[in-house]
CSV table of C-alpha atoms in Angstrom, one decimal:
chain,number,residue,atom,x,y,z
A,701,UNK,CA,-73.3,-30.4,-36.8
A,702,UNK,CA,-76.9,-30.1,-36.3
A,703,UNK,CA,-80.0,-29.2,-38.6
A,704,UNK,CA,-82.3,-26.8,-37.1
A,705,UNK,CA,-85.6,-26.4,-38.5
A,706,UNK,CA,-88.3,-23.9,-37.2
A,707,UNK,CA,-91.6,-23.7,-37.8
A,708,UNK,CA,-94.3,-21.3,-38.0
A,709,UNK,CA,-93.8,-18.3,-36.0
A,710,UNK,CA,-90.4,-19.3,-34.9
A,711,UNK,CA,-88.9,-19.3,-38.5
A,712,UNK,CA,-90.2,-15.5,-38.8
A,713,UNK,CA,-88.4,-14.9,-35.8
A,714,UNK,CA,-85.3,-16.8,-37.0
A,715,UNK,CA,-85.7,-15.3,-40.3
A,716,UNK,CA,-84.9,-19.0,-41.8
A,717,UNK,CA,-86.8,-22.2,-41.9
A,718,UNK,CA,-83.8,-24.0,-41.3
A,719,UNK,CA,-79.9,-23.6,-40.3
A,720,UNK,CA,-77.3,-25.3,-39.5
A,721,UNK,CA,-74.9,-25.4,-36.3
A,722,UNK,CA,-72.5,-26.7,-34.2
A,723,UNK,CA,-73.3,-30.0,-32.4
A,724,UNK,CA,-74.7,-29.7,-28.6
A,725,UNK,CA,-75.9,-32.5,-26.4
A,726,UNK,CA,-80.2,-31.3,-25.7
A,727,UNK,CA,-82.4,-29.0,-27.7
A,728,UNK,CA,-82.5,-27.0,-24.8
A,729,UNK,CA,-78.2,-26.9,-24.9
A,730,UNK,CA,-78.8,-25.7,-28.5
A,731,UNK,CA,-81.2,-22.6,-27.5
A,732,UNK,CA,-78.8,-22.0,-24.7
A,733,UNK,CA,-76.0,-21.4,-26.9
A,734,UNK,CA,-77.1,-18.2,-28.2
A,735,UNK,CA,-79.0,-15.5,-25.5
A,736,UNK,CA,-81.3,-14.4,-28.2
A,737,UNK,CA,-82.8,-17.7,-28.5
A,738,UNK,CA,-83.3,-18.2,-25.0
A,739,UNK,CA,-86.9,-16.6,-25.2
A,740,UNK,CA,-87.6,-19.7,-27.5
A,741,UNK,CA,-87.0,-22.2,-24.5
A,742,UNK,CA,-90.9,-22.8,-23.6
A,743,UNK,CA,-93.0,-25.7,-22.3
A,744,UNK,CA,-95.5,-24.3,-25.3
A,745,UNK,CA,-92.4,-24.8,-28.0
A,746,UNK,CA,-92.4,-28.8,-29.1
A,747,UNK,CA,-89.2,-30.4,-30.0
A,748,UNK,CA,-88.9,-32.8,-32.7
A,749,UNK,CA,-85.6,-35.1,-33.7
A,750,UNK,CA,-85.6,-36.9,-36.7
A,751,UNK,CA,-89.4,-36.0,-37.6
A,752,UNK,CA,-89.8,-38.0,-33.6
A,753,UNK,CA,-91.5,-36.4,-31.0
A,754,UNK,CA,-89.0,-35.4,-28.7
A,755,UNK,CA,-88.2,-33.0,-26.0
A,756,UNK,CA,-86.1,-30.2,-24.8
A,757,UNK,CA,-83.6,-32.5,-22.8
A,758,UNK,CA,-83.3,-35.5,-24.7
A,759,UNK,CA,-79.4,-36.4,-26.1
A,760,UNK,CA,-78.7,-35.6,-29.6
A,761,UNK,CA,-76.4,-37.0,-32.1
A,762,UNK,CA,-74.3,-35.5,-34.6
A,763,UNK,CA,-76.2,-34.9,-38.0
A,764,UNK,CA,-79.3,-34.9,-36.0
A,765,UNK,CA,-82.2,-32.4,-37.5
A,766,UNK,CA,-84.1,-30.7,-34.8
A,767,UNK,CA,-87.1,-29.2,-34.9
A,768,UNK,CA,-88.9,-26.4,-32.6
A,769,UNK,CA,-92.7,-25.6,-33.5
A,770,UNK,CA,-94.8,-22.9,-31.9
A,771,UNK,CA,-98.6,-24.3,-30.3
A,772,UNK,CA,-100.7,-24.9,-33.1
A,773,UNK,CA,-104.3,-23.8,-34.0
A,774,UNK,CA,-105.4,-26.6,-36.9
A,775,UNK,CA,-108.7,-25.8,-37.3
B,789,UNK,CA,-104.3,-44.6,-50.5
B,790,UNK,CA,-105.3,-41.3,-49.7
B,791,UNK,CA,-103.0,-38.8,-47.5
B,792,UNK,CA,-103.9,-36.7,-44.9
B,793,UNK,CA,-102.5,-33.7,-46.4
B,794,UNK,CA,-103.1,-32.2,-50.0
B,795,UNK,CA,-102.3,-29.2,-51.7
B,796,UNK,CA,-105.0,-29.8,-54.3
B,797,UNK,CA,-108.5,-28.4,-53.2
B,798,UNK,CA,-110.4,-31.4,-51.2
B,799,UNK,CA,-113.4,-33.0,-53.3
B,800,UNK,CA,-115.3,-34.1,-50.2
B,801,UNK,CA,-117.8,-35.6,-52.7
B,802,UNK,CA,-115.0,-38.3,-54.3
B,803,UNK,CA,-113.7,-38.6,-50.7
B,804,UNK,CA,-117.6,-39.3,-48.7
B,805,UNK,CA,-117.9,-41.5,-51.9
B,806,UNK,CA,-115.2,-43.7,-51.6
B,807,UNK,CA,-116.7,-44.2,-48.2
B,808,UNK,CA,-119.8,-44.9,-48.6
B,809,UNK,CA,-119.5,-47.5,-51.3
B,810,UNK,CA,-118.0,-49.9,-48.2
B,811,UNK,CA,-121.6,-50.2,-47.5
B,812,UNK,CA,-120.2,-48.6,-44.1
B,813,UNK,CA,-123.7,-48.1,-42.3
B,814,UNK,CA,-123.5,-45.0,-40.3
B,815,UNK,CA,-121.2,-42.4,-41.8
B,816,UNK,CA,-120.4,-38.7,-40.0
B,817,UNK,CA,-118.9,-36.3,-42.2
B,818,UNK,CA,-117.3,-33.1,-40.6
B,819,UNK,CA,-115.6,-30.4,-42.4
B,820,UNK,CA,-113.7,-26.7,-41.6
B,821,UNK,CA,-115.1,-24.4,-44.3
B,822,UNK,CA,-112.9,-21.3,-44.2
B,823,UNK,CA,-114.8,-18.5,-42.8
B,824,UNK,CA,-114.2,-14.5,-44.0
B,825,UNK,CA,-113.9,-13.4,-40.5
B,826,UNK,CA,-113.9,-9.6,-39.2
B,827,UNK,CA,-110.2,-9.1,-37.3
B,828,UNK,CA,-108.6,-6.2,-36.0
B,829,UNK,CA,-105.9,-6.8,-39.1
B,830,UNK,CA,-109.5,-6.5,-41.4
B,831,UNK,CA,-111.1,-9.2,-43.3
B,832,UNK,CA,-110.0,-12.5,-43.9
B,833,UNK,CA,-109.7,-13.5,-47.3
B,834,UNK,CA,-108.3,-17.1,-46.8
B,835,UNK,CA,-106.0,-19.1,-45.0
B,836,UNK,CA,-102.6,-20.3,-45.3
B,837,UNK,CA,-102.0,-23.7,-44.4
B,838,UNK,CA,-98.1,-25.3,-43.2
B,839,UNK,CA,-97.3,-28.3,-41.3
B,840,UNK,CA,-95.0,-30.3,-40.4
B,841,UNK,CA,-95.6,-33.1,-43.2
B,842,UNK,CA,-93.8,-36.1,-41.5
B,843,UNK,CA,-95.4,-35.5,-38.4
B,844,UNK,CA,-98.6,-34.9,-39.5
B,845,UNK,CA,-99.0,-37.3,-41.7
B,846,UNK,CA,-97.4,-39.7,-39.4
B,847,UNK,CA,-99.8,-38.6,-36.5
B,848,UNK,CA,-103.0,-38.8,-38.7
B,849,UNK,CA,-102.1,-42.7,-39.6
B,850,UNK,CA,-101.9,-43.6,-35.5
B,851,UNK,CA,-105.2,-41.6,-34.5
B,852,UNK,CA,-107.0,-43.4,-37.8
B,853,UNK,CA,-105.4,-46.2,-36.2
B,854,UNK,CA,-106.7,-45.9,-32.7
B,855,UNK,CA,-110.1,-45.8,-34.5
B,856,UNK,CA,-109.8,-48.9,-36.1
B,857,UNK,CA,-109.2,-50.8,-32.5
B,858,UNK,CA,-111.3,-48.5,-30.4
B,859,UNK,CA,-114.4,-49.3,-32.2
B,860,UNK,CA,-114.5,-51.9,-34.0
B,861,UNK,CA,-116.0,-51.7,-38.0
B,862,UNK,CA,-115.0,-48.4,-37.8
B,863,UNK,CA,-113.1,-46.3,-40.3
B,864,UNK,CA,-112.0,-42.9,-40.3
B,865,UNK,CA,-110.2,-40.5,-43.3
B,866,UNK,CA,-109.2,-37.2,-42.9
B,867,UNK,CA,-107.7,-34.8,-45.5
B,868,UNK,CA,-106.5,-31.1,-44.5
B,869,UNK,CA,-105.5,-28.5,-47.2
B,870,UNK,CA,-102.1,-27.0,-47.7
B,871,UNK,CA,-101.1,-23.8,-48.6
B,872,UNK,CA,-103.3,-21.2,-49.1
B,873,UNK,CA,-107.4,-22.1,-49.0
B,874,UNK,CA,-109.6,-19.1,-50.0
B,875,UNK,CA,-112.5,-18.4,-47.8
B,876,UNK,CA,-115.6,-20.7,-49.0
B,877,UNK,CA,-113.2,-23.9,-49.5
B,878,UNK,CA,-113.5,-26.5,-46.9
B,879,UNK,CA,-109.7,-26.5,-45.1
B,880,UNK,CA,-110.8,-30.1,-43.9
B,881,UNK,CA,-112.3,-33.2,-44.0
B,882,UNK,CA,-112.8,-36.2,-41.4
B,883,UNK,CA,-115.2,-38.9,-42.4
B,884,UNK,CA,-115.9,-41.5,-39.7
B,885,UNK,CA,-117.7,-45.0,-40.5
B,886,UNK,CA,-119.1,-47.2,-38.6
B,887,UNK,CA,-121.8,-49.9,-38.2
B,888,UNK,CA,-123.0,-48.6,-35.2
B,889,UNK,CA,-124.5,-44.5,-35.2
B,890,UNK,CA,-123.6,-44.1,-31.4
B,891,UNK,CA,-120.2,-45.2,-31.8
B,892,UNK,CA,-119.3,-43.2,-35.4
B,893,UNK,CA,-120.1,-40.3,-33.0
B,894,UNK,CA,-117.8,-40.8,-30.5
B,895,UNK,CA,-115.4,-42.0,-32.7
B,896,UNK,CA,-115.8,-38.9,-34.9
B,897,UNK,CA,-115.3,-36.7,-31.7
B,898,UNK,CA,-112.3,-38.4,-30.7
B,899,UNK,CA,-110.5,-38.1,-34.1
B,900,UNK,CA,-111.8,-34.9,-34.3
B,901,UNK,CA,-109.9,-33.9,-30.7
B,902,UNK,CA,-106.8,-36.1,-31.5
B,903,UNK,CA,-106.3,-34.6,-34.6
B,904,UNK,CA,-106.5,-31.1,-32.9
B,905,UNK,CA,-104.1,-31.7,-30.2
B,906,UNK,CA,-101.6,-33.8,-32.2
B,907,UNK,CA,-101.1,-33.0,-35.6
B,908,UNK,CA,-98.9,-30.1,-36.1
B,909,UNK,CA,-100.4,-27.5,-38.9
B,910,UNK,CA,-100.3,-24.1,-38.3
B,911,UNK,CA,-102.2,-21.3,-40.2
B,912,UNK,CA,-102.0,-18.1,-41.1
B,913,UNK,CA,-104.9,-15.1,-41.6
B,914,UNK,CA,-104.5,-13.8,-45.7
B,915,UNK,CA,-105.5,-10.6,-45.3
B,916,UNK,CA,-107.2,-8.4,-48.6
B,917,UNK,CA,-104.2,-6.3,-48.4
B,918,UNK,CA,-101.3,-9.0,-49.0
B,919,UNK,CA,-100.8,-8.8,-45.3
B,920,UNK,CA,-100.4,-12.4,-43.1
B,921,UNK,CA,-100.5,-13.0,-39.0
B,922,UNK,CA,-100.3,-16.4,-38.0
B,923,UNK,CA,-103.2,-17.4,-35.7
B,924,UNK,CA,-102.6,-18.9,-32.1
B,925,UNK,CA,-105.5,-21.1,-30.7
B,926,UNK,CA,-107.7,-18.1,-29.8
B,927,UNK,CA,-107.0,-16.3,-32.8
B,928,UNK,CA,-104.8,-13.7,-31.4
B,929,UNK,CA,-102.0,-12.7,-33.9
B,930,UNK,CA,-98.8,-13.1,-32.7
B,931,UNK,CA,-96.7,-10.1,-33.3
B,932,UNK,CA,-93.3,-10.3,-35.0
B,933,UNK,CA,-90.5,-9.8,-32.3
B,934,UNK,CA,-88.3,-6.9,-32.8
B,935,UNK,CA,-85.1,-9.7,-31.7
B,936,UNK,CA,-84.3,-11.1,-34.5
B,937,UNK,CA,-82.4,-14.2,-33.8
B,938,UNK,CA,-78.7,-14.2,-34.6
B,939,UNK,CA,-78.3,-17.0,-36.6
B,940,UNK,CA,-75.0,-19.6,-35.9
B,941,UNK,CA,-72.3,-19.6,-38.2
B,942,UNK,CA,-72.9,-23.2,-40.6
């Protein structure tokens, strides 16, 4: 299994900050999985594993937590 | 040590203090004050404040870093609120020292761009009438998709 966490405007969308599911080899596999979260799949949209920098077609392991964040305005 | 992030309002006073009793030379001090802007959702009455805390944090400690070899003397500290931070309270904080004026400048302006493109925080408009839109970099508010993601079964 995988922890996914979303952040800002993508938890809103995903109505959760975080959820579980079955294990897939990318980030990008994971978004695949499901057609309603194709429309997440975006250069803009970072991908983090393990609190890492990562990206969209990097491997994953089982327990991994990803994480998908939205551009960010900080200041 | 002091972290980059706090829920706690920043005392830039303490913080520009600690700072300057290193007998640092030159010292720049830069803050975000949040503003009670005029937006097509009405007034802003503060801002709500959510990162990524590993990342951020984590981020914040390389870029003070990069100061430290970059230009040599010089120090930099940062703190960035959390939560919700009413208009009137300063959202952030970046101090840069340095023996030399020119390069606390540059140094200053390179944290200052580093943190902005690095460090994941986003932040929401708090709107007088409970109402929330997260911001985007030009301040456009993103509207709420009517696709709610399915979620997978856990």
């Amino acid at each position: 299994m995988l922890t996914l966490r979303f952040f800002a405007q993508l938890a809103d969308r995903a109505q959760t900050s975080e959820c579980a599911c079955p294990w897939a080899p990318t980030a990008r596999r994971v978004l695949e999985a499901k057609s309603l979260w194709l429309g997440l799949i975006s250069p803009g949209v970072k991908v983090a594993v393990n609190n890492r920098w990562s990206d969209w077609d990097s491997p994953l392991t089982d327990g991994d937590i990803v994480d998908f964040m939205p551009p960010w305005s900080l200041l | 040590m002091t972290f980059f992030l706090t829920s706690s309002p920043i005392d830039v006073d303490a913080v520009e203090g600690d700072i300057r009793a290193t007998d640092p030379g030159a010292v720049i001090s830069f803050q975000v004050v949040v503003r009670p802007d005029r937006t097509p959702r009405g007034e802003v009455t503060g801002l709500f404040y959510d990162p990524h805390r590993e990342l951020a944090e984590a981020e914040w400690a390389l870029i003070a870093s990069e100061i430290a070899e970059r230009w040599p003397g010089a120090k930099a500290v940062a703190q960035h609120g959390v939560g919700v931070v009413p208009v009137g309270q300063t959202s952030f904080l970046l101090i840069v020292s340095c023996p030399s004026g020119s390069d606390a400048f540059q140094a200053c302006q390179y944290a200052l761009d580093q943190v902005k493109s690095r460090v994941p925080i986003w932040k929401k408009d708090l709107y007088a009438d409970g109402s929330s839109a997260w911001c985007t970099e030009h301040r456009e508010t993103l509207l709420i998709s009517d696709s709610v993601m399915t979620l997978p079964p856990s």
